[in-house]
Coordinates of C-alpha atoms in Angstrom, one line a residue:
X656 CA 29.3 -10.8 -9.7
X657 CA 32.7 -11.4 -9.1
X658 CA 34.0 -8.9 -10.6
X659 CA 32.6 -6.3 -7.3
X660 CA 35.0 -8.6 -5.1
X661 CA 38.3 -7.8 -3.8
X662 CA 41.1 -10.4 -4.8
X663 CA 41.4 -11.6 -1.4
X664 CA 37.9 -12.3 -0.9
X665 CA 37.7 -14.5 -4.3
X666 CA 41.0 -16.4 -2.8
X667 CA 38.7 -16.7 0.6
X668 CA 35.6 -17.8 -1.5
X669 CA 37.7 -20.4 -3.0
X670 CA 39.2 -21.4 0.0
X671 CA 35.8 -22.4 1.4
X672 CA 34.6 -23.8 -2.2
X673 CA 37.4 -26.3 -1.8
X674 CA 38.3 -27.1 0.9
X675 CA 41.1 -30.1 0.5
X676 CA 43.2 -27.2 -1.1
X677 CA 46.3 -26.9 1.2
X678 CA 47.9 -23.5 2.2
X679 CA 45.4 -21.5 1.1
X680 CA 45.5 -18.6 3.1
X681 CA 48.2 -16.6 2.9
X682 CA 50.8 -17.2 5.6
X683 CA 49.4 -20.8 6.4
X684 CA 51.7 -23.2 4.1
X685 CA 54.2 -25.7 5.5
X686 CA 56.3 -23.0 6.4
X687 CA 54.0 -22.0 9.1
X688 CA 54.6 -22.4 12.4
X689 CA 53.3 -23.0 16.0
X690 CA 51.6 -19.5 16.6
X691 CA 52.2 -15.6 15.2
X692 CA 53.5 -17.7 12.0
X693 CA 54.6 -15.0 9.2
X694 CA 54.7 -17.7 5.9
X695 CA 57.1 -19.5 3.7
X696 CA 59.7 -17.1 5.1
X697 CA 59.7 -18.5 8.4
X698 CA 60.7 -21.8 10.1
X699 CA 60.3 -24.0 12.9
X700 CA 62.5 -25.2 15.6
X701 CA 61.9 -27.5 18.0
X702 CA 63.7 -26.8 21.3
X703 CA 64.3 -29.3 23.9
X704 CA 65.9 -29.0 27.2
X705 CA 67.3 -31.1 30.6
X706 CA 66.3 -34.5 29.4
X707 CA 68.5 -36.1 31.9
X708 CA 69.1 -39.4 30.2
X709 CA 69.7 -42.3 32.9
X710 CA 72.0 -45.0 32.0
X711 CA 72.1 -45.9 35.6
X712 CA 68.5 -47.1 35.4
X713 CA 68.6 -50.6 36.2
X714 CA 71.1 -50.8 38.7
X715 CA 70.4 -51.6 42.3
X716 CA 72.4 -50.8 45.1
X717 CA 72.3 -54.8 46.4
X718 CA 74.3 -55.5 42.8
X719 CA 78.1 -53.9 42.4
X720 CA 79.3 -53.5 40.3
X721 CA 76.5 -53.2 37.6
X722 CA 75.7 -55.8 35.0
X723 CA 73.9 -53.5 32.8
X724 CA 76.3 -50.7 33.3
X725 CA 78.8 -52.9 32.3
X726 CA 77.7 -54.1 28.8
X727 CA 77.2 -50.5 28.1
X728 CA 80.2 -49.9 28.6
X729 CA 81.8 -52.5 26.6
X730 CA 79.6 -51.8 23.7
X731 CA 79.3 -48.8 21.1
X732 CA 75.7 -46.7 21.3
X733 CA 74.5 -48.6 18.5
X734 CA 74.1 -51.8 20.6
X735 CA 72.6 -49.9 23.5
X736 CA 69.0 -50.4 22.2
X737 CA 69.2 -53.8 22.8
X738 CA 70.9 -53.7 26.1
X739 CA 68.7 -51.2 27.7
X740 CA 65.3 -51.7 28.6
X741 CA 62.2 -50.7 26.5
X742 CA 58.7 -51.2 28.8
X743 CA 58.1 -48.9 31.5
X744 CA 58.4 -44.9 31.8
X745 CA 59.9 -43.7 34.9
X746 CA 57.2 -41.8 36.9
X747 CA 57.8 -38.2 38.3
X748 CA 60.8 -37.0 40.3
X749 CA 62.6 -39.6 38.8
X750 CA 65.3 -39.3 36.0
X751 CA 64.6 -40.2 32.5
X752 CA 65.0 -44.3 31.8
X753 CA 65.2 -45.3 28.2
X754 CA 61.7 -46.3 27.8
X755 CA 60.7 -42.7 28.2
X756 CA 63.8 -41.2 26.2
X757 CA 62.3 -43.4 23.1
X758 CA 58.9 -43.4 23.6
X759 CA 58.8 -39.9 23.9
X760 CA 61.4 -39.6 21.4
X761 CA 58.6 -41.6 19.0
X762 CA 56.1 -39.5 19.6
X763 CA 57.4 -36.3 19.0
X764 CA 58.4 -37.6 15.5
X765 CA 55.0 -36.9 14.4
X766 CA 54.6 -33.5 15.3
X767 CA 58.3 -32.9 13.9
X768 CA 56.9 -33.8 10.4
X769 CA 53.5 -32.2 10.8
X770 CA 55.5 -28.9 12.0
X771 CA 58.5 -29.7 9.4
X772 CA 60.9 -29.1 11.8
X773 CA 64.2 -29.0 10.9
X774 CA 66.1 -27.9 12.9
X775 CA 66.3 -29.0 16.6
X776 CA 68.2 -27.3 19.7
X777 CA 68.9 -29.0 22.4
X778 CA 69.9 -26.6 25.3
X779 CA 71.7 -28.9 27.6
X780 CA 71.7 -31.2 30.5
X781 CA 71.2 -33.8 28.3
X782 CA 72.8 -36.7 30.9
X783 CA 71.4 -37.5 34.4
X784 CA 71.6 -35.2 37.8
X785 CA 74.8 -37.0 39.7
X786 CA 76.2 -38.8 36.6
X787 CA 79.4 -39.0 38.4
X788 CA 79.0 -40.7 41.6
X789 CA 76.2 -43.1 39.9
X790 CA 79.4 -44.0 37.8
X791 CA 82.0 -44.3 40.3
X792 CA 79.1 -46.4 42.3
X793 CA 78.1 -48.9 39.7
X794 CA 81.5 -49.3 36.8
X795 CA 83.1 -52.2 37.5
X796 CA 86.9 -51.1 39.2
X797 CA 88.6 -51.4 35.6
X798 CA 86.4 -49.1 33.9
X799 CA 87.0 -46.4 36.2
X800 CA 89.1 -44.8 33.9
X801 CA 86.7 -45.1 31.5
X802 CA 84.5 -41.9 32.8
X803 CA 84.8 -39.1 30.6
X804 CA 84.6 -41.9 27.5
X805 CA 81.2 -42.8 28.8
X806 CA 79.9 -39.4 29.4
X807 CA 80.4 -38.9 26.1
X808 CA 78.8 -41.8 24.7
X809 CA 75.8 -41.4 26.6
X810 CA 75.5 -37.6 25.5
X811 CA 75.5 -39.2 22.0
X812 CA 73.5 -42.1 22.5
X813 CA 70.5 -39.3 23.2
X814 CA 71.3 -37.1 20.4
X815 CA 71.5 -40.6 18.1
X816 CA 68.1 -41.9 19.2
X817 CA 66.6 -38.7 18.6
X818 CA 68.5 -38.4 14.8
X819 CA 66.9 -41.8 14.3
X820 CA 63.3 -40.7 14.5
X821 CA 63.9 -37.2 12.7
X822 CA 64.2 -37.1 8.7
X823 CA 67.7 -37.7 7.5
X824 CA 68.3 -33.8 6.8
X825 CA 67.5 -33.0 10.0
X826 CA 70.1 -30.3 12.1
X827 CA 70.8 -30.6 15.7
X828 CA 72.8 -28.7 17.6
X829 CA 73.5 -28.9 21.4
X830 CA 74.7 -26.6 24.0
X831 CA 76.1 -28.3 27.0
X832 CA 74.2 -27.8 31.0
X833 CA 75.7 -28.4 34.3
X834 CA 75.1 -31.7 34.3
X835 CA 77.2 -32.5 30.8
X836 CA 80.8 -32.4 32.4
X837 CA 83.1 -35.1 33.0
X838 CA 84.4 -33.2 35.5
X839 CA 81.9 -32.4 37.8
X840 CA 78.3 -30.0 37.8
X841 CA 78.8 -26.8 36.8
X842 CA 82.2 -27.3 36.0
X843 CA 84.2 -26.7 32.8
X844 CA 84.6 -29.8 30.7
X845 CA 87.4 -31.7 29.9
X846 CA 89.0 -30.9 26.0
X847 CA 88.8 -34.8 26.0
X848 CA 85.3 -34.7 26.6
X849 CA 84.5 -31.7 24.3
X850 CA 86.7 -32.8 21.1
X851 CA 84.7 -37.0 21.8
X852 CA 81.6 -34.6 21.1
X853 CA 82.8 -31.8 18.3
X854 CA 84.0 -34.3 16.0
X855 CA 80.6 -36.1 15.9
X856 CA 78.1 -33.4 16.5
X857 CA 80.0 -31.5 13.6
X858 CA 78.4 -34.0 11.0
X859 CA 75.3 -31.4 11.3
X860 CA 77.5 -28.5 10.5
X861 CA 77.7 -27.5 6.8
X862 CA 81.5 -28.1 5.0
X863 CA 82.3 -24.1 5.3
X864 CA 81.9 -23.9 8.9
X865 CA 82.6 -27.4 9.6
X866 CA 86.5 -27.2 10.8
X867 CA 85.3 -23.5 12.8
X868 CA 82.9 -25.5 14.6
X869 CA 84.9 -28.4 16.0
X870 CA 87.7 -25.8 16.8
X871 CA 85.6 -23.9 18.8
X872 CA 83.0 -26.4 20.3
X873 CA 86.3 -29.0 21.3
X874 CA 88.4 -25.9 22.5
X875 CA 85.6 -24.8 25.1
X876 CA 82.0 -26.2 24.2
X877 CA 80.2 -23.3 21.9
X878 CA 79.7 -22.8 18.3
X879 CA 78.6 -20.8 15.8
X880 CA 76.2 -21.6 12.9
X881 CA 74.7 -20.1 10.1
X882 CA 71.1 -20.7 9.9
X883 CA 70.2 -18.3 6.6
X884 CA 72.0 -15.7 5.0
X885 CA 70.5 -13.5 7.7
X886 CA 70.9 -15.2 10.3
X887 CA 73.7 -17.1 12.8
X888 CA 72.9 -19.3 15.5
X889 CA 75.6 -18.9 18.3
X890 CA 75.4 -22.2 21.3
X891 CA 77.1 -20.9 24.8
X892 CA 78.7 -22.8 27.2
X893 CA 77.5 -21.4 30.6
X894 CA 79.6 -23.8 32.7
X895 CA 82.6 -21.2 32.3
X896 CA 79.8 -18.7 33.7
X897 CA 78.5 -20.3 37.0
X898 CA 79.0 -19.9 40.0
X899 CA 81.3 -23.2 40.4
X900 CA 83.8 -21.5 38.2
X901 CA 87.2 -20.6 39.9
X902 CA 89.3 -20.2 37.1
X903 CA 88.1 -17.5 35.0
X904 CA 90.4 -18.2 31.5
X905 CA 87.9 -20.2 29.9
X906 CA 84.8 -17.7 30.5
X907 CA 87.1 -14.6 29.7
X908 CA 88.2 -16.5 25.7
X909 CA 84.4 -17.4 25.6
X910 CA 83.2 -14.0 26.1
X911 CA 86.2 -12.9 23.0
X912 CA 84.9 -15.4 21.3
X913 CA 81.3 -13.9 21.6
X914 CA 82.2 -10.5 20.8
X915 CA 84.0 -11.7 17.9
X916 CA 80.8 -13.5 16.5
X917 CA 78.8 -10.4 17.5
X918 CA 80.8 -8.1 16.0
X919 CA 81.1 -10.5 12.3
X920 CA 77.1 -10.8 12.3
X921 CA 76.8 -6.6 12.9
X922 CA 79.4 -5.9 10.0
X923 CA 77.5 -8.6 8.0
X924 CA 74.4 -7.1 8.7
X925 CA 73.0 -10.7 10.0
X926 CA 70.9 -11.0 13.5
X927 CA 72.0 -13.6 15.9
X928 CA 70.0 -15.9 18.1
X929 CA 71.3 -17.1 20.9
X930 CA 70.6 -20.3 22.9
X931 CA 72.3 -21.7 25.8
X932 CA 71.4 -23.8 28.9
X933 CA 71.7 -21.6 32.5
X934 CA 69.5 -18.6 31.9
X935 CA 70.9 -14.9 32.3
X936 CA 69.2 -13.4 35.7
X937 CA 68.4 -14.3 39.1
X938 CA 67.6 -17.9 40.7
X939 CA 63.9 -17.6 41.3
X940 CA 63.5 -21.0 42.7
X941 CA 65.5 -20.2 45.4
X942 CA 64.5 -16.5 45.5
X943 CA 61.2 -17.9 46.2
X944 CA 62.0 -20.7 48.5
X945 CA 64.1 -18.8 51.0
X946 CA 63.7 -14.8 50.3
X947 CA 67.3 -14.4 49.2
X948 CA 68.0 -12.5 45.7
X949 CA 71.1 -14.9 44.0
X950 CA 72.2 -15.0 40.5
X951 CA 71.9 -18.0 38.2
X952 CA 75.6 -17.4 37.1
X953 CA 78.8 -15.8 38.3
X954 CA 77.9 -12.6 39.2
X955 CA 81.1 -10.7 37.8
X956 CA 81.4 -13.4 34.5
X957 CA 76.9 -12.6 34.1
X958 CA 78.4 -8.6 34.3
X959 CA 80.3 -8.8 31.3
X960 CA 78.2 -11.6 29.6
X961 CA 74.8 -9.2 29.9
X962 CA 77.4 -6.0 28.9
X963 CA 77.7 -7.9 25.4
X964 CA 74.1 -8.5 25.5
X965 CA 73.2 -4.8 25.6
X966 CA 75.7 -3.3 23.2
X967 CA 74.8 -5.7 20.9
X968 CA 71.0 -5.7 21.5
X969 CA 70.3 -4.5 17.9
X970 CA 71.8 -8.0 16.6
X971 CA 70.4 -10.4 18.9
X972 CA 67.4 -11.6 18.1
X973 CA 66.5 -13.5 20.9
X974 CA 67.8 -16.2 23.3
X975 CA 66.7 -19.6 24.2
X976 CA 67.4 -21.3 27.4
X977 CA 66.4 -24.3 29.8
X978 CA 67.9 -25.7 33.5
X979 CA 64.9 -24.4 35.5
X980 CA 62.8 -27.2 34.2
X981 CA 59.9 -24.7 33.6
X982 CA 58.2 -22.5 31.1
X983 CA 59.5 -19.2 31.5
X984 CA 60.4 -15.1 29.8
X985 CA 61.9 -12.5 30.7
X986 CA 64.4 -9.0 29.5
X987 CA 67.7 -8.4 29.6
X988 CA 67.8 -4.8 29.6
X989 CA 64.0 -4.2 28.6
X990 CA 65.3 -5.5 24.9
X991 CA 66.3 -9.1 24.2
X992 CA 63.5 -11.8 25.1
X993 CA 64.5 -14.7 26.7
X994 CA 62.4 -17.6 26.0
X995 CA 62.7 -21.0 28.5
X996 CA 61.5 -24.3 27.8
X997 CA 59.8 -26.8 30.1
X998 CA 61.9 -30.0 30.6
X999 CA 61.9 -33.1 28.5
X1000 CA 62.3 -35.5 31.9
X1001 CA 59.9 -34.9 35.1
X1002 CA 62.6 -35.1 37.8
X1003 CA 61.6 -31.5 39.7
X1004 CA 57.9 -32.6 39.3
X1005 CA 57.0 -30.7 36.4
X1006 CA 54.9 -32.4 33.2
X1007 CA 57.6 -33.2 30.8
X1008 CA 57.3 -31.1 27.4
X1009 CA 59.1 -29.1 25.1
X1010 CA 58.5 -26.0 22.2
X1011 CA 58.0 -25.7 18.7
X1012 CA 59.1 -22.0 17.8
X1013 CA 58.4 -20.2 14.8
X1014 CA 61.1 -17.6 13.7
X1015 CA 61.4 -15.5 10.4
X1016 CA 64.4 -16.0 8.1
X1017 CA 65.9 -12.8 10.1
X1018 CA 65.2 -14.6 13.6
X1019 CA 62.7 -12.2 14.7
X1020 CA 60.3 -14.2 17.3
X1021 CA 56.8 -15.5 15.5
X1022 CA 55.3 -17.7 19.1
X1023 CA 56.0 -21.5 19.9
X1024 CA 53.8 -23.6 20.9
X1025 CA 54.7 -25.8 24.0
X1026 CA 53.6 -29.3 24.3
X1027 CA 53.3 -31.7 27.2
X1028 CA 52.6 -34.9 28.8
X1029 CA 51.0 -35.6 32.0
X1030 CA 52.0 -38.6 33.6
X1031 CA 49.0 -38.8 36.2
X1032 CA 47.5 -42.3 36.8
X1033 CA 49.8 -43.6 34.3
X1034 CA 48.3 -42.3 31.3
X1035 CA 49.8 -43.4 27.7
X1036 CA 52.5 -41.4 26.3
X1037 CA 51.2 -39.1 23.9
X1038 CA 52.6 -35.0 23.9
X1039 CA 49.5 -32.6 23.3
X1040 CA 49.5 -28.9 22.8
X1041 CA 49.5 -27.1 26.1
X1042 CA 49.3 -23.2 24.8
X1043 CA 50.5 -21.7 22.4
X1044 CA 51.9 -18.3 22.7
X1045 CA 50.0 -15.8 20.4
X1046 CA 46.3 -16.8 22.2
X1047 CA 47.9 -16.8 25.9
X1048 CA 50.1 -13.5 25.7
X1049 CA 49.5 -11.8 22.5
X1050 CA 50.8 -10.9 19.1
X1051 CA 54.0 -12.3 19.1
X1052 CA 56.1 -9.5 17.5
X1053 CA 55.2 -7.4 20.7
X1054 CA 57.0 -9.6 23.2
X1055 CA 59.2 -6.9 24.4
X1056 CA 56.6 -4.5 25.0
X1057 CA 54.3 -7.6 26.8
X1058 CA 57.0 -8.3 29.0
X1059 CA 57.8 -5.1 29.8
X1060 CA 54.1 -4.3 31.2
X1061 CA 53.5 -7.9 32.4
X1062 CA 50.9 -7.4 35.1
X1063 CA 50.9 -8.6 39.0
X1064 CA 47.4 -9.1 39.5
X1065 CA 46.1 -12.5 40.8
X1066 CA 43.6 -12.1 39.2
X1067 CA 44.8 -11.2 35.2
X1068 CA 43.9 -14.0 32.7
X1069 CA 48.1 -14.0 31.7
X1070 CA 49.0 -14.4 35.4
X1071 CA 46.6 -17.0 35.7
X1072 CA 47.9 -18.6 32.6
X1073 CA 51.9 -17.4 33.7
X1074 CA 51.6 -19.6 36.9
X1075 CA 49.6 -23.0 35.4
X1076 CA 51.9 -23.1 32.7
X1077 CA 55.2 -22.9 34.1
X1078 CA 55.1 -25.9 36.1
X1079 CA 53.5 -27.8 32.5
X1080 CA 49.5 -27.7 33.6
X1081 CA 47.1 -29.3 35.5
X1082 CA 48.8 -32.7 37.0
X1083 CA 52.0 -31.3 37.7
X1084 CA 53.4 -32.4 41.3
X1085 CA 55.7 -29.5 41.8
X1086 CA 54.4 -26.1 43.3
X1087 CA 56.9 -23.3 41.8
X1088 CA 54.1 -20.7 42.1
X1089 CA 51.0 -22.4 43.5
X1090 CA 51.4 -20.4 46.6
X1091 CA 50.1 -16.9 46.0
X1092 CA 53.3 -15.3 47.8
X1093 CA 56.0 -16.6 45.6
X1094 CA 54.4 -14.9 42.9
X1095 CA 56.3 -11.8 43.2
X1096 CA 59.9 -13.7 43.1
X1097 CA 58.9 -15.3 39.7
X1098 CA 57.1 -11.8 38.5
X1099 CA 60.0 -10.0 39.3
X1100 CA 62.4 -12.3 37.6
X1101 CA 60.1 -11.6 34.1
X1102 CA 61.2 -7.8 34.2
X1103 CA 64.6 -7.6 35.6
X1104 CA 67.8 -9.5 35.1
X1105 CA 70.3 -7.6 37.6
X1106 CA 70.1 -8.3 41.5
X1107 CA 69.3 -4.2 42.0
X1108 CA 66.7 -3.7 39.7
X1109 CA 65.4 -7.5 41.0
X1110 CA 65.9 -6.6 44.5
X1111 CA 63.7 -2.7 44.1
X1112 CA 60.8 -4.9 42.6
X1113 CA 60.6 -7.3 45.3
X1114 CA 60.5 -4.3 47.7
X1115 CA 58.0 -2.4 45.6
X1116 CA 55.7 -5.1 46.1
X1117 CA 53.8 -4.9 49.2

């Protein structure tokens, strides 16, 4: 009898005959991912973004200079733990405290092993909004000096706590946001500052490329990886990019840089993803709050950023990014998918989260899932699946062509789905598209990355 079935259908057969098997259909092993996995040959990545530690958490104003500041900075991140304080989570529109850095940080360990992730990127803003005055505030007058020491510290105190939760194998690799500069938001760091961080954030950089990667990453904050013989991770720094930057040297030997990396991975026939913290494109918070089209970045520095983008579309793979706190896509170009992240920390309001994405050994996009937290009536802790991409948008491989024929309509299941999820669900307090008019500034946003073609959709749209 079963000689009239197909091979597949025995495997099948067996499948359901014994169930405890693991992996049996093809495609589902441990090298699966979130959703659209494609098998052992791919791998997940978990990608967190703006989790705006607080080490200013337990000072008041009544009490300068800080007690608790004050130890911290006396002592190395590996007494933090006990210096800081474990019990409760900050709430929302607040900054993250340490209680919800580790707690959150224990609880995504599960899923990490469950997923086996391992690699993790971390696309910036990993320190608090204001880190600078908080610090000039609180530090006792002969630690004043002490600043850019202490922004580094912190930035590894997060990326240490995390490490500690993660198997030892574990690669993590950070880009730096607005909010990671000891010299002020959106500003170009100090070398100080960048070298403090290179020479210990190169420890998850293999021997060949260690000594490239502190030169680059303590020269101006960005990097270069390989992640498989097929593929190279490259990290930005979109500080040189923003529009805070008067002193255009460091974006013009960034973008060199990147040409240079794009132009070894097109000779080496490898494909490149990309991950940074400031998105490519248009602001569409403010775009939606006051009617004006503005660019996230410098609009002459994003010029010559998004030229490199399009010559060398048949490379990049994709990008990653964070900063707007939300889940959101969109095309540079109508080619390269841009994939944002919800925020680890609920400061604008949003449920806190973060992605595990699925990519094949040549980068090529397989879905994420996104997890999330809502923090309504003080519920415990615990991240649960939110959506996953395949079942809210479709086969994952077609995410160019999705994008590019995204629908308006209200009343579309993905629209629908578009505007719940980007704020992170039911519970959220924000509303970045509850109100049916600022649909078309977010919509827009999906489909074009330059302020004309932006501005002609927002006019199309009556």
């Amino acid at each position: 009898m079963l000689k009239s079935f197909s091979s597949r259908k025995i495997w099948l057969y067996l499948c359901i005959l014994i169930p405890f098997l693991v992996g049996c259909i093809p495609g589902g092993g441990s090298g699966s991912g979130g959703s659209g996995s494609s098998g052992p040959a791919s791998q997940n990545i978990l990608l967190l973004s703006d989790i705006h530690f607080n080490p200013f958490a337990e000072c008041t104003a009544d009490v300068t200079p800080c007690p608790s500041l004050e130890a911290l900075i006396e002592n190395n991140i590996d007494q933090w733990p006990g210096l800081l304080s474990s019990e409760a989570i900050n709430n929302y529109k607040e900054e993250t405290n340490n209680a919800f850095l580790t707690r959150g940080f224990d609880n995504l360990a599960p899923i990490v092993a469950s997923k086996h992730v391992n690699i993790v990127l971390i696309s910036g803003d990993l320190l608090t909004h204001d880190f600078d005055t908080n610090y000039n505030k609180f530090a006792p007058s002969q630690y004043q000096n002490n600043f850019t020491d202490f922004c580094a510290k912190t930035l590894l105190y997060v990326v240490q706590e995390l490490q500690k939760r993660l198997p030892a194998d574990t690669k993590i690799y950070v880009t730096l946001g607005n909010n990671d500069s000891d010299i002020g938001n959106y500003k170009v760091q100090s070398k100080a500052f960048l070298n403090a961080l290179a020479i210990v954030l190169a420890k998850y950089v293999d021997s060949n490329n260690k000594a490239n990667f502190i030169t680059s990453f303590g020269s101006g904050g960005y990097f270069s990886v390989p992640l498989s013989d097929k593929l190279t991770l490259i990290g930005l720094n979109t500080n040189s990019f923003s529009t805070a930057t008067t002193d255009g040297s460091a974006s013009n030997e960034q973008l060199a840089w990147f040409e240079g990396e794009l132009i070894k991975a097109q000779n080496s026939n490898k494909k490149v993803i990309l991950f940074q913290h400031i998105p490519y494109g248009i602001n569409l918070y403010f775009a939606a709050a006051s009617g004006q089209a503005v660019s996230t970045l410098n609009d002459n520095l994003q010029a010559g950023y998004l030229d490199l983008l399009n010559r060398y579309s048949s490379v990049i793979s994709s990008v990653y990014a964070g900063h707007f706190h939300s889940e959101f896509l969109s095309l540079v170009d109508g080619k390269i998918p841009l994939i944002g992240t919800i925020a680890f920390n609920s400061f604008f309001g949003n449920n806190p989260g973060f992605k595990v994405v699925n990519i094949s050994s040549e980068g090529k996009f397989n879905g994420y899932i996104t997890y999330f937290f809502s923090q309504v009536n003080g519920a415990p802790m615990v991240w649960t699946p939110l959506y996953d991409y395949a079942s809210t948008y479709g086969t994952p491989a077609m995410i160019t062509l999705t994008l590019k024929n995204f629908p308006y309509d209200f009343t579309d299941p993905r629209v629908i789905e578009y505007r719940n999820y980007f704020s992170g669900g039911d519970g959220a307090v924000n509303g970045f598209i509850t109100e049916d008019a600022k649909w078309k500034s977010y919509y827009c946003g999906i489909k074009y990355t330059d302020l004309q073609g932006y501005t002609e959709c927002i006019q199309g749209i009556r």
